[in-house]
PDB file of C-alpha atoms in Angstrom:
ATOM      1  CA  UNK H  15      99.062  69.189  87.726  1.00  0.00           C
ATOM      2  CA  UNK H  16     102.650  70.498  86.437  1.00  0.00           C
ATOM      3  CA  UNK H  17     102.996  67.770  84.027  1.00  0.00           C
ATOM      4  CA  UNK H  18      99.112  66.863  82.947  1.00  0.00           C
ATOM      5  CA  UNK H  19      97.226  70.066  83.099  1.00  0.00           C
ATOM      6  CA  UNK H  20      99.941  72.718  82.681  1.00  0.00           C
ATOM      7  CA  UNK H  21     101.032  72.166  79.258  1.00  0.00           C
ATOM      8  CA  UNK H  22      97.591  72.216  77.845  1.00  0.00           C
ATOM      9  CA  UNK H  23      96.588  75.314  79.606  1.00  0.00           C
ATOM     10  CA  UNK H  24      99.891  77.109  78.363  1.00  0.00           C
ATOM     11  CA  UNK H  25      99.236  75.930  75.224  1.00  0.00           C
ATOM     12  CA  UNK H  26      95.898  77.639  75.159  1.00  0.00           C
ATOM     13  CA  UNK H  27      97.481  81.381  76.054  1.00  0.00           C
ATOM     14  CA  UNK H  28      99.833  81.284  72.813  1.00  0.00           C
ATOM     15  CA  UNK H  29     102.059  83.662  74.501  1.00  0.00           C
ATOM     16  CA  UNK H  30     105.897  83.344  75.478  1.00  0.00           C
ATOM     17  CA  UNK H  31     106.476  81.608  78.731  1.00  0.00           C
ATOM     18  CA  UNK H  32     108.965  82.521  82.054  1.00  0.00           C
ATOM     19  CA  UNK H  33     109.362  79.404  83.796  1.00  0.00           C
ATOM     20  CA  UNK H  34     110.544  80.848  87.344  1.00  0.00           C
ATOM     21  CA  UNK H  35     111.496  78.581  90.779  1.00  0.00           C
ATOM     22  CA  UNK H  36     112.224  80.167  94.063  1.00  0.00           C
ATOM     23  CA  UNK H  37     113.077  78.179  97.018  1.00  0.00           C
ATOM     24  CA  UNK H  38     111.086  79.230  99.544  1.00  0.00           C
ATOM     25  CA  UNK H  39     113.540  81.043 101.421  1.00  0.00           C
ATOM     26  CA  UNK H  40     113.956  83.385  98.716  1.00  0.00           C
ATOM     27  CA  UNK H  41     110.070  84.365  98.025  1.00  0.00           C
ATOM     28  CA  UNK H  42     108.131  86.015 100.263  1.00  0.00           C
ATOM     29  CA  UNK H  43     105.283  82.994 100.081  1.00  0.00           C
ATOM     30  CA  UNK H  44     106.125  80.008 101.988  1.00  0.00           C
ATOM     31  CA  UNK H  45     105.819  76.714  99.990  1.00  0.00           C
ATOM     32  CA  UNK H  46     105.175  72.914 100.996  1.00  0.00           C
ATOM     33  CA  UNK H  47     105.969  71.858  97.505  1.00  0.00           C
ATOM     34  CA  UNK H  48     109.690  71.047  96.893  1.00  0.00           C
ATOM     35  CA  UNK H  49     110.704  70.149  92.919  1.00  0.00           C
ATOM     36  CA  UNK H  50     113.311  68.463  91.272  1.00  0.00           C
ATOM     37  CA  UNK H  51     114.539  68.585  87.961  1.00  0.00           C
ATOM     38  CA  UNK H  52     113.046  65.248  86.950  1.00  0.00           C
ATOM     39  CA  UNK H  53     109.247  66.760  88.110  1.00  0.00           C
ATOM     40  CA  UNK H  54     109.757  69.305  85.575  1.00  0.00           C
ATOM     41  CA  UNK H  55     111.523  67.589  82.639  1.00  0.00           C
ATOM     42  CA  UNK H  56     109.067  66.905  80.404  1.00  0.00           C
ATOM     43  CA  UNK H  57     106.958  70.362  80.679  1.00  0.00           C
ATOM     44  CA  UNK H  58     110.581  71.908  79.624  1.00  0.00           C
ATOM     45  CA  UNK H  59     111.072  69.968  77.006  1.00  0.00           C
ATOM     46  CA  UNK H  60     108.126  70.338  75.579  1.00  0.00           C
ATOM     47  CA  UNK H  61     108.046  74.087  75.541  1.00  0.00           C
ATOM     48  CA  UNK H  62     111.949  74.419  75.109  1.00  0.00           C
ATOM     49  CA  UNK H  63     111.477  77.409  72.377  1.00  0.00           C
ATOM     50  CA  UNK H  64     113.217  80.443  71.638  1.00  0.00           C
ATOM     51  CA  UNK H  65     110.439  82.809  72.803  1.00  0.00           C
ATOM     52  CA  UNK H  66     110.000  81.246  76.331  1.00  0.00           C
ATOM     53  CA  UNK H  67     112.448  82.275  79.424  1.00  0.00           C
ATOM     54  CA  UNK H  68     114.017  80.445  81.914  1.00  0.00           C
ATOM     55  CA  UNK H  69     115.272  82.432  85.589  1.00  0.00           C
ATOM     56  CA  UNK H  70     118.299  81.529  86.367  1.00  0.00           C
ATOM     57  CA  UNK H  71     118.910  82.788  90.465  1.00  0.00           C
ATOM     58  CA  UNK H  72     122.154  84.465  90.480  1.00  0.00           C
ATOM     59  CA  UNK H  73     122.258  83.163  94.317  1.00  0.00           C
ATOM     60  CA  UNK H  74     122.590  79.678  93.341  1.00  0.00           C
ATOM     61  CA  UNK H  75     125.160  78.258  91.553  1.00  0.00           C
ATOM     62  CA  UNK H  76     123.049  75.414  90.290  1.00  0.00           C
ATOM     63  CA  UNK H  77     118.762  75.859  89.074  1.00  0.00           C
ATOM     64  CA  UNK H  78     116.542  73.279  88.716  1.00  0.00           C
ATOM     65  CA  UNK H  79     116.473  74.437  84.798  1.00  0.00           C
ATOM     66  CA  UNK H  80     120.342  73.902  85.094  1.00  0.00           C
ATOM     67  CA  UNK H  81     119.875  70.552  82.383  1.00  0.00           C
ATOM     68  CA  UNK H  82     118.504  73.294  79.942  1.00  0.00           C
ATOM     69  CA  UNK H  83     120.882  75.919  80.383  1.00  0.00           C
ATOM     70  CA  UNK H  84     122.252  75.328  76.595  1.00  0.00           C
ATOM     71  CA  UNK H  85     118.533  74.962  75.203  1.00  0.00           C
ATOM     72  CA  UNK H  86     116.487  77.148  73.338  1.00  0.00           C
ATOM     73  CA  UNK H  87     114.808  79.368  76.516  1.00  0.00           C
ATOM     74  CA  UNK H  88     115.897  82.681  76.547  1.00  0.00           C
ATOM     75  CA  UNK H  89     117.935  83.349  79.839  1.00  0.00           C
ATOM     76  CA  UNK H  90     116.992  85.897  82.643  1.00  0.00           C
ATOM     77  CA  UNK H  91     119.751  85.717  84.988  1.00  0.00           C
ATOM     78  CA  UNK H  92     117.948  87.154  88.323  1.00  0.00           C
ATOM     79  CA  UNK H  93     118.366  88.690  91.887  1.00  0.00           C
ATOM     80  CA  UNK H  94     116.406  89.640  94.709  1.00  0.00           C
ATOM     81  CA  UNK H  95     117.410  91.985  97.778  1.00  0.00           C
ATOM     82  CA  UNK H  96     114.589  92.558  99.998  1.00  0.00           C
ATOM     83  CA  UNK H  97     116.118  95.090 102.034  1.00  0.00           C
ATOM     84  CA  UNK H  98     118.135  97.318 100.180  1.00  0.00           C
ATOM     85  CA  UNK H  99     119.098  98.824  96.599  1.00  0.00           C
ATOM     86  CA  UNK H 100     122.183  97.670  95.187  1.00  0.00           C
ATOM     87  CA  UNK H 101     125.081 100.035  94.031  1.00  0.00           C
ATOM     88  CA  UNK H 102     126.953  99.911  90.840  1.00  0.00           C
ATOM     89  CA  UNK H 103     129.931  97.389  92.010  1.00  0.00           C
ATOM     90  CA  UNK H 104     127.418  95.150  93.436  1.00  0.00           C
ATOM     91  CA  UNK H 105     125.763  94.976  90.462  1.00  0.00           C
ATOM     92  CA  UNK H 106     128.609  94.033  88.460  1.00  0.00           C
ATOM     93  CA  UNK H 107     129.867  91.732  90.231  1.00  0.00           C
ATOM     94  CA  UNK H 108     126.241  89.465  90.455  1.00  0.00           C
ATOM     95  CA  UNK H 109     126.681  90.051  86.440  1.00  0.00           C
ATOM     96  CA  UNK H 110     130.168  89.165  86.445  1.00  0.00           C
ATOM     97  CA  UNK H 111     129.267  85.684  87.523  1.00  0.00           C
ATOM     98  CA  UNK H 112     128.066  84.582  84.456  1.00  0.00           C
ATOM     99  CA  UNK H 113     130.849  84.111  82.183  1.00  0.00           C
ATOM    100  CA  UNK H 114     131.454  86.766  78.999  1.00  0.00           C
ATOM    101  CA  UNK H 115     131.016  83.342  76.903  1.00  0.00           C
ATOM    102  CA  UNK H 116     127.512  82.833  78.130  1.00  0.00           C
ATOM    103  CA  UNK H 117     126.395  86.159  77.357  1.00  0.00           C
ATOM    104  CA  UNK H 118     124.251  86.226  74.121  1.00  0.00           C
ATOM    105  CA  UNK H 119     121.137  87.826  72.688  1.00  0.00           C
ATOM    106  CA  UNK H 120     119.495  85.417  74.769  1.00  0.00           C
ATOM    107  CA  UNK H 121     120.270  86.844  77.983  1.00  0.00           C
ATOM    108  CA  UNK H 122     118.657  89.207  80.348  1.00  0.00           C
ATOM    109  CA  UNK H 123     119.784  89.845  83.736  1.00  0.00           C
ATOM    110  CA  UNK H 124     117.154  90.993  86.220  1.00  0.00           C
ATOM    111  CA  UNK H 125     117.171  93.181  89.037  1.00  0.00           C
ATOM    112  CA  UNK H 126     114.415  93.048  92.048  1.00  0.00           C
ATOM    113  CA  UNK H 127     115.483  95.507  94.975  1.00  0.00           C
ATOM    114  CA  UNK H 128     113.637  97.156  97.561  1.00  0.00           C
ATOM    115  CA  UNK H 129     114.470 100.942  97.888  1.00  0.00           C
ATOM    116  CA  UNK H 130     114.207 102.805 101.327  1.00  0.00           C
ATOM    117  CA  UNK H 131     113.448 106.189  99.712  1.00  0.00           C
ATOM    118  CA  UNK H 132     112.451 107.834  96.089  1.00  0.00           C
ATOM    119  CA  UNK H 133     116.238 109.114  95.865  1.00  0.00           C
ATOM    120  CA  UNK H 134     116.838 105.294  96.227  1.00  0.00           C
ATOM    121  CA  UNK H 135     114.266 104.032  93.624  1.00  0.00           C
ATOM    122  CA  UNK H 136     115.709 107.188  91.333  1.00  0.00           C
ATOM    123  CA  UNK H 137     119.490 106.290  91.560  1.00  0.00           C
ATOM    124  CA  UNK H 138     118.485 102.381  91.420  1.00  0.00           C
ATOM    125  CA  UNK H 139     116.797 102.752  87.881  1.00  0.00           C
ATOM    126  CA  UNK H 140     119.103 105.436  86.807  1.00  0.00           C
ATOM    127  CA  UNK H 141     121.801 102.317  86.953  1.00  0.00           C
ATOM    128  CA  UNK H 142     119.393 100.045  85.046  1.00  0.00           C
ATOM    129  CA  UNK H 143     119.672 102.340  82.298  1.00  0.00           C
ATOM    130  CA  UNK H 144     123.064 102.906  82.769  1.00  0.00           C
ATOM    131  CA  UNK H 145     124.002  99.204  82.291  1.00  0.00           C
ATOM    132  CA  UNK H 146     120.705  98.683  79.771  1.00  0.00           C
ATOM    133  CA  UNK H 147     123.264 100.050  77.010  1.00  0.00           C
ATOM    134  CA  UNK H 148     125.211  97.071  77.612  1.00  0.00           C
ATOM    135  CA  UNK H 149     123.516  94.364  78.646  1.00  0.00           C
ATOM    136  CA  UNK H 150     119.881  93.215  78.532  1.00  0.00           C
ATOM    137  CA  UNK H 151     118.384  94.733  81.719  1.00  0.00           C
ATOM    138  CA  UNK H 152     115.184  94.135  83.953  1.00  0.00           C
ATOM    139  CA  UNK H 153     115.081  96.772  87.019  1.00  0.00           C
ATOM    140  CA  UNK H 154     112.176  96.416  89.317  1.00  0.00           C
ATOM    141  CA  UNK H 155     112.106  98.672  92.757  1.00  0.00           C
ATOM    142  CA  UNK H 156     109.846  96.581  95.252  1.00  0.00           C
ATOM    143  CA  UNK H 157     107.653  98.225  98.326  1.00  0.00           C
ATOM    144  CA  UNK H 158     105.919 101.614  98.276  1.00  0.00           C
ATOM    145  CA  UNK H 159     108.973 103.770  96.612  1.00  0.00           C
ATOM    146  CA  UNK H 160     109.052 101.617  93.434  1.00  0.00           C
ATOM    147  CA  UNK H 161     105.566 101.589  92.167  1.00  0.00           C
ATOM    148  CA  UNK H 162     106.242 103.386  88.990  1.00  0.00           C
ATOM    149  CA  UNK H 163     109.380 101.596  88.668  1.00  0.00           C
ATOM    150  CA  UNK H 164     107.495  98.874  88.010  1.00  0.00           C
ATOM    151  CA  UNK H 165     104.544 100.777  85.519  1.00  0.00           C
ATOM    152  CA  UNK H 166     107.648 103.097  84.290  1.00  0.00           C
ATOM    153  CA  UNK H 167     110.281 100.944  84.275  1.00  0.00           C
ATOM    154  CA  UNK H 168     110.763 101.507  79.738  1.00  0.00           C
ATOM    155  CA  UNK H 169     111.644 104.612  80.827  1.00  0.00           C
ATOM    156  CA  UNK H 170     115.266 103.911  82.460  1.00  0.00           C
ATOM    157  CA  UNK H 171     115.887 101.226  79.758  1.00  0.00           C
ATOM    158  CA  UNK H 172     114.153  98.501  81.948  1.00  0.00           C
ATOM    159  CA  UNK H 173     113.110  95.554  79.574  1.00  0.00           C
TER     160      UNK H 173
END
């Protein structure tokens, strides 16, 4: 299906692309479906254009998109915390992995945290804007507390 069906039907929408891969321990659906680079080689290449995205997990030194890294895609540079909200250092430093070098117009780094309270969801986005004057930010508060993060999220500088 990836490499037969899938272009044609992306194709059809006209509209920019995010190509995203989670292992399955890091998404909260369980997968039987393991894929390599070399499954997906030929869909990338085929829509390697400046107004599709690639996620890049910040967890993982290496992605299976790691071959494109220096392509056209724009970049979104991600993480995901399931239990918590992040503070300020932490933030920095998952940015900080990504060398000043590789930061360009093309980059976005994206944030996916769940908060334990509104003060939490509040002081989360509050720091996505904080850090949106700087860098290309995504801030999304999962669970109950983040709901309008997610409708909202223009509001804190959240791309």
């Amino acid at each position: 299906f990836i490499c037969n069906e899938l272009p044609g039907k992306l194709k059809m929408i006209d509209k920019p692309i995010l190509f995203t891969y989670r292992l399955p321990e890091d998404s909260s659906l369980s997968s039987s479906t393991t894929l390599t680079e070399k499954d997906l080689r030929v869909l990338l290449n085929e829509f390697n254009d400046s107004r599709n995205f690639l996620d890049f997990d910040l967890k993982y030194e290496s992605s299976i998109f790691q071959n494109f890294r220096e392509s056209f895609y724009n970049s979104i540079y991600s993480y995901h915390n399931f239990e918590r909200t992040l503070e300020k250092t932490e933030l920095m430093d998952w940015i900080q992995k990504i060398p000043v070098k590789s930061i360009s117009e093309k980059t976005y780094f994206k944030f996916a945290v769940m908060a334990n309270s509104l003060v939490d969801a509040e002081n989360f986005m509050k720091l996505i804007g904080e850090l949106s004057g700087k860098y290309k930010m995504i801030g999304i508060v999962m669970g109950e507390f983040g709901v309008y993060s997610r409708v909202f999220g223009d509001l804190y500088g959240s791309l």
